[in-house]
XYZ file of C-alpha atoms in Angstrom:
324
model
C -4.198 38.042 -5.424
C -3.986 38.739 -9.166
C -0.203 38.817 -8.914
C -0.209 35.527 -7.020
C -2.374 33.848 -9.645
C -0.205 35.239 -12.417
C 2.960 33.794 -10.873
C 1.427 30.428 -9.964
C 3.972 27.637 -10.376
C 3.264 25.143 -13.154
C 5.660 22.429 -11.976
C 7.566 21.193 -8.958
C 11.135 19.924 -8.673
C 11.557 16.639 -6.804
C 14.871 16.444 -4.978
C 14.648 12.651 -4.905
C 16.378 10.299 -2.516
C 19.806 11.790 -3.076
C 21.329 14.598 -5.117
C 24.662 12.769 -5.452
C 25.143 11.959 -9.184
C 27.299 8.907 -8.481
C 24.448 7.183 -6.621
C 21.814 7.614 -9.351
C 22.818 4.544 -11.488
C 22.974 2.350 -8.377
C 19.566 3.546 -7.195
C 18.153 2.973 -10.682
C 19.238 -0.681 -10.699
C 18.254 -1.400 -7.082
C 14.783 0.148 -7.222
C 14.074 -1.273 -10.665
C 14.733 -4.763 -9.308
C 12.642 -4.057 -6.201
C 9.728 -2.795 -8.278
C 9.860 -5.853 -10.544
C 9.905 -8.059 -7.433
C 6.852 -6.225 -6.057
C 4.892 -6.766 -9.258
C 5.897 -10.412 -9.612
C 5.323 -11.291 -5.943
C 1.915 -9.679 -5.598
C 0.602 -10.759 -8.997
C 1.758 -14.293 -8.181
C -0.409 -14.237 -5.052
C -3.390 -12.923 -7.043
C -2.881 -15.591 -9.717
C -2.470 -18.328 -7.113
C -5.613 -17.372 -5.200
C -7.762 -17.036 -8.313
C -6.532 -20.248 -9.974
C -6.685 -22.671 -7.017
C -10.219 -23.628 -5.890
C -8.890 -24.560 -2.426
C -8.050 -20.887 -1.863
C -11.500 -19.609 -2.807
C -12.284 -18.564 0.740
C -12.845 -15.166 2.406
C -9.346 -15.016 3.922
C -7.565 -15.524 0.612
C -10.033 -13.304 -1.235
C -9.042 -10.466 1.081
C -5.368 -11.404 0.742
C -5.588 -11.127 -3.060
C -7.148 -7.684 -2.692
C -4.348 -6.666 -0.327
C -1.814 -7.717 -2.973
C -3.657 -5.618 -5.558
C -3.543 -2.547 -3.305
C 0.154 -3.193 -2.622
C 0.775 -3.052 -6.370
C -1.119 0.244 -6.490
C 0.818 1.663 -3.506
C 4.105 0.779 -5.172
C 3.069 2.063 -8.605
C 1.764 5.570 -7.931
C 5.298 7.007 -7.546
C 7.963 4.323 -8.003
C 8.053 4.306 -11.845
C 8.458 8.103 -11.793
C 11.211 7.820 -9.187
C 13.060 5.180 -11.229
C 12.908 7.261 -14.403
C 14.101 10.335 -12.476
C 17.342 8.544 -11.617
C 18.269 8.885 -15.298
C 17.658 12.634 -15.572
C 19.311 15.597 -13.928
C 16.220 17.780 -13.508
C 13.486 15.842 -11.714
C 10.390 17.869 -12.518
C 6.709 17.046 -12.142
C 3.763 19.088 -13.364
C 1.370 20.690 -10.907
C -1.447 18.401 -12.067
C 0.712 15.260 -11.787
C 1.772 16.356 -8.314
C -1.856 16.620 -7.223
C -2.497 13.215 -8.799
C 0.262 11.672 -6.680
C -1.233 13.218 -3.546
C -4.637 11.856 -4.540
C -3.417 8.320 -5.184
C -1.105 7.971 -2.182
C -3.946 8.790 0.208
C -6.458 6.729 -1.767
C -4.317 3.599 -1.725
C -2.863 4.042 1.769
C -6.270 4.829 3.264
C -7.832 1.858 1.484
C -5.102 -0.476 2.708
C -5.559 0.652 6.307
C -9.260 -0.199 6.254
C -8.662 -3.427 4.305
C -6.316 -4.579 7.065
C -9.195 -3.981 9.487
C -11.414 -6.119 7.232
C -8.805 -8.879 7.318
C -8.646 -8.626 11.110
C -12.443 -8.979 11.265
C -12.226 -12.080 9.083
C -9.655 -13.629 11.447
C -11.782 -12.643 14.457
C -14.805 -14.477 13.066
C -12.738 -17.492 11.990
C -11.059 -17.947 15.374
C -13.652 -16.676 17.840
C -16.804 -17.864 16.040
C -15.615 -20.821 13.943
C -18.992 -22.597 13.825
C -20.662 -19.559 12.288
C -17.763 -18.529 10.039
C -19.245 -19.441 6.645
C -22.612 -17.971 7.617
C -21.166 -14.645 8.765
C -18.458 -14.366 6.101
C -20.699 -14.827 3.086
C -19.519 -13.617 -0.314
C -21.810 -10.619 0.000
C -20.058 -9.662 3.230
C -16.653 -10.236 1.619
C -17.476 -7.893 -1.242
C -18.660 -5.269 1.236
C -15.412 -5.673 3.204
C -13.513 -4.873 -0.008
C -15.714 -2.032 -1.274
C -15.819 -0.171 2.055
C -12.005 0.343 2.183
C -12.026 1.896 -1.297
C -14.918 4.175 -0.343
C -13.188 5.268 2.870
C -9.937 5.788 0.957
C -11.723 7.925 -1.643
C -13.418 10.070 0.994
C -10.128 10.437 2.853
C -8.086 11.437 -0.208
C -10.777 13.843 -1.425
C -10.754 15.638 1.905
C -6.942 15.743 1.882
C -6.772 17.064 -1.669
C -9.266 19.785 -0.802
C -6.630 21.264 1.513
C -4.158 21.659 -1.355
C -5.929 22.237 -4.634
C -6.841 25.876 -3.944
C -3.611 26.908 -2.219
C -1.583 29.610 -4.004
C 1.880 28.421 -5.076
C 3.907 31.350 -6.308
C 7.430 30.926 -4.973
C 9.588 27.924 -4.017
C 8.776 24.723 -5.882
C 11.308 22.178 -4.585
C 9.826 19.111 -2.880
C 12.367 17.327 -0.695
C 11.237 13.811 -1.535
C 10.854 11.449 -4.492
C 7.103 12.076 -4.767
C 4.619 14.807 -3.899
C 3.481 14.247 -0.345
C 0.884 16.525 1.170
C 2.867 17.915 4.146
C 5.811 18.866 1.927
C 3.702 20.455 -0.796
C 1.600 22.557 1.570
C 4.801 24.006 3.062
C 5.528 25.567 -0.347
C 2.309 27.612 -0.440
C 2.488 31.408 -0.368
C 0.185 31.624 2.650
C 0.363 30.555 6.268
C -0.515 26.838 6.290
C -0.440 26.232 10.046
C -4.204 25.670 10.283
C -4.154 23.503 7.162
C -1.321 21.452 8.675
C -3.486 20.914 11.759
C -6.365 19.721 9.579
C -4.068 17.390 7.634
C -2.772 15.835 10.839
C -6.293 15.566 12.253
C -7.620 13.907 9.082
C -4.769 11.455 8.493
C -4.256 10.922 12.207
C -7.910 10.041 12.780
C -7.918 7.430 9.997
C -4.555 5.981 10.998
C -5.193 5.827 14.737
C -8.799 4.644 14.517
C -7.809 1.832 12.143
C -4.830 0.945 14.309
C -6.912 0.900 17.508
C -9.529 -1.335 15.865
C -6.745 -3.693 14.831
C -5.231 -3.699 18.321
C -8.613 -4.470 19.908
C -9.371 -7.215 17.378
C -5.999 -8.916 17.715
C -6.094 -8.636 21.505
C -9.415 -10.486 21.607
C -8.098 -13.058 19.114
C -4.871 -13.601 21.069
C -6.815 -14.154 24.288
C -9.005 -16.703 22.491
C -6.023 -18.478 20.926
C -4.126 -18.577 24.222
C -6.869 -20.627 25.818
C -6.789 -23.240 23.065
C -4.090 -25.741 22.155
C -5.515 -27.745 19.260
C -3.838 -28.135 15.880
C -6.281 -25.704 14.318
C -5.302 -23.092 16.870
C -1.637 -23.618 15.979
C -2.513 -22.776 12.382
C -4.485 -19.771 13.607
C -1.485 -18.518 15.567
C 0.726 -18.776 12.483
C -1.766 -16.845 10.346
C -2.274 -14.300 13.095
C 1.463 -13.712 13.400
C 1.646 -12.914 9.693
C -1.239 -10.446 9.990
C 0.266 -8.676 13.006
C 3.641 -8.420 11.261
C 2.076 -6.816 8.176
C 0.061 -4.392 10.307
C 3.159 -3.337 12.248
C 5.219 -2.822 9.099
C 2.517 -0.755 7.418
C 1.221 1.362 10.286
C 4.597 2.066 11.875
C 5.886 4.495 9.205
C 2.427 5.974 8.532
C 1.780 6.795 12.176
C 5.292 8.205 12.616
C 4.883 10.501 9.593
C 1.321 11.733 10.098
C 0.646 11.430 13.819
C 4.023 12.266 15.361
C 4.190 15.781 16.841
C 4.957 17.985 13.850
C 7.272 20.697 15.151
C 9.565 20.042 12.219
C 6.953 18.151 10.190
C 9.192 16.845 7.404
C 8.746 13.467 5.800
C 11.615 11.106 6.400
C 12.660 9.692 3.032
C 13.589 6.362 4.556
C 10.094 5.940 6.001
C 8.545 7.035 2.690
C 10.562 4.350 0.896
C 9.559 1.857 3.570
C 5.781 2.127 3.203
C 5.761 2.632 -0.587
C 8.327 -0.019 -1.571
C 9.546 -2.191 1.301
C 6.126 -3.071 2.734
C 4.588 -4.082 -0.648
C 7.527 -6.423 -1.277
C 7.485 -7.906 2.238
C 3.759 -8.671 2.324
C 3.929 -11.508 -0.257
C 6.991 -12.954 1.487
C 5.343 -12.856 4.933
C 2.093 -14.447 3.799
C 3.679 -17.148 1.627
C 6.425 -18.174 4.036
C 3.996 -18.649 6.941
C 1.136 -20.193 4.970
C 1.416 -23.812 3.903
C -1.742 -23.685 1.787
C -0.438 -20.783 -0.312
C 2.957 -22.452 -0.738
C 1.295 -25.701 -1.798
C -0.912 -23.854 -4.287
C 2.119 -22.046 -5.725
C 3.963 -25.366 -6.115
C 0.932 -26.788 -7.899
C 0.785 -23.707 -10.119
C 4.489 -24.041 -10.921
C 4.186 -27.705 -11.819
C 1.135 -27.006 -13.957
C 2.586 -24.205 -16.071
C 6.360 -24.535 -15.929
C 7.037 -28.272 -15.988
C 4.478 -28.905 -18.687
C 6.160 -26.351 -20.953
C 2.958 -24.376 -21.481
C 4.617 -21.053 -20.719
C 7.405 -21.542 -23.260
C 4.878 -22.737 -25.837
C 2.713 -19.653 -25.365
C 5.732 -17.348 -25.540
C 6.936 -19.132 -28.676
C 3.560 -18.696 -30.339
C 3.562 -14.987 -29.525
C 7.133 -14.339 -30.639
C 7.120 -16.379 -33.814
C 3.401 -16.110 -34.603
C 3.146 -19.854 -35.084
C -0.334 -20.913 -36.260
C -2.166 -23.292 -34.000
């Protein structure tokens, strides 16, 4: 044990998306543009929801929080991945590796439960419309946002407990662009079969329980919507389609990675890219394209700040320090 502690690795080597040198500049440009698009798209939704009084409702409050979590999901590893495209040796310290494990499970776990909160909001709005404002008070909305973060914190703490005390004394190459728990535990100097079972049980329970709650909620909602044909129900169907699309895009890769039978148990890089980069950039597109109120609010925001020249005036004052 003393020898193991003495030879404990201090850093890991990330193999990244590809080890082909010719692809690194292309990946740098592509993922830099994608990351900028993620930040702009999600912050635009947050700004639109907070600035337009017509969007100060529970549904859009939860949507703004989803955009914030999407920014967090995309930011825990993507900036590191982008910078690694410019270097030959992609290293990460042991502490930073644990931090990535902590944040990926915190944000992913929080987003899973937040999607359940959004499903509950749609259930109340469609199935109990007369009592919607009474049930979905601002106190309830705040609880529906705080609970996902608490569940995510408990989930990531339990996951990190599996790793933090493992002895790492030999191989230190992680075959991904960030430190993911299954890949890191495989590098330990002890048999991690039982730990792998616990990881699957922990992540699988959160993923499947959240997914089953969503399936039950949307099934009840779809049955309710099917029996109605009013204009309000048409709007409900459009909103519901956007929610189901987001849920499918997010839970698909997560369930495949953490719940699929793990005989090989390696993380597919394509799926890792999908739920850390593709999903956060698709969520704003899905919600804005299928939501007339959000599009109208964004048009109003654009006309307010761009056509009036306020943005250029503010930028000019900052750059040239013009006195007001």
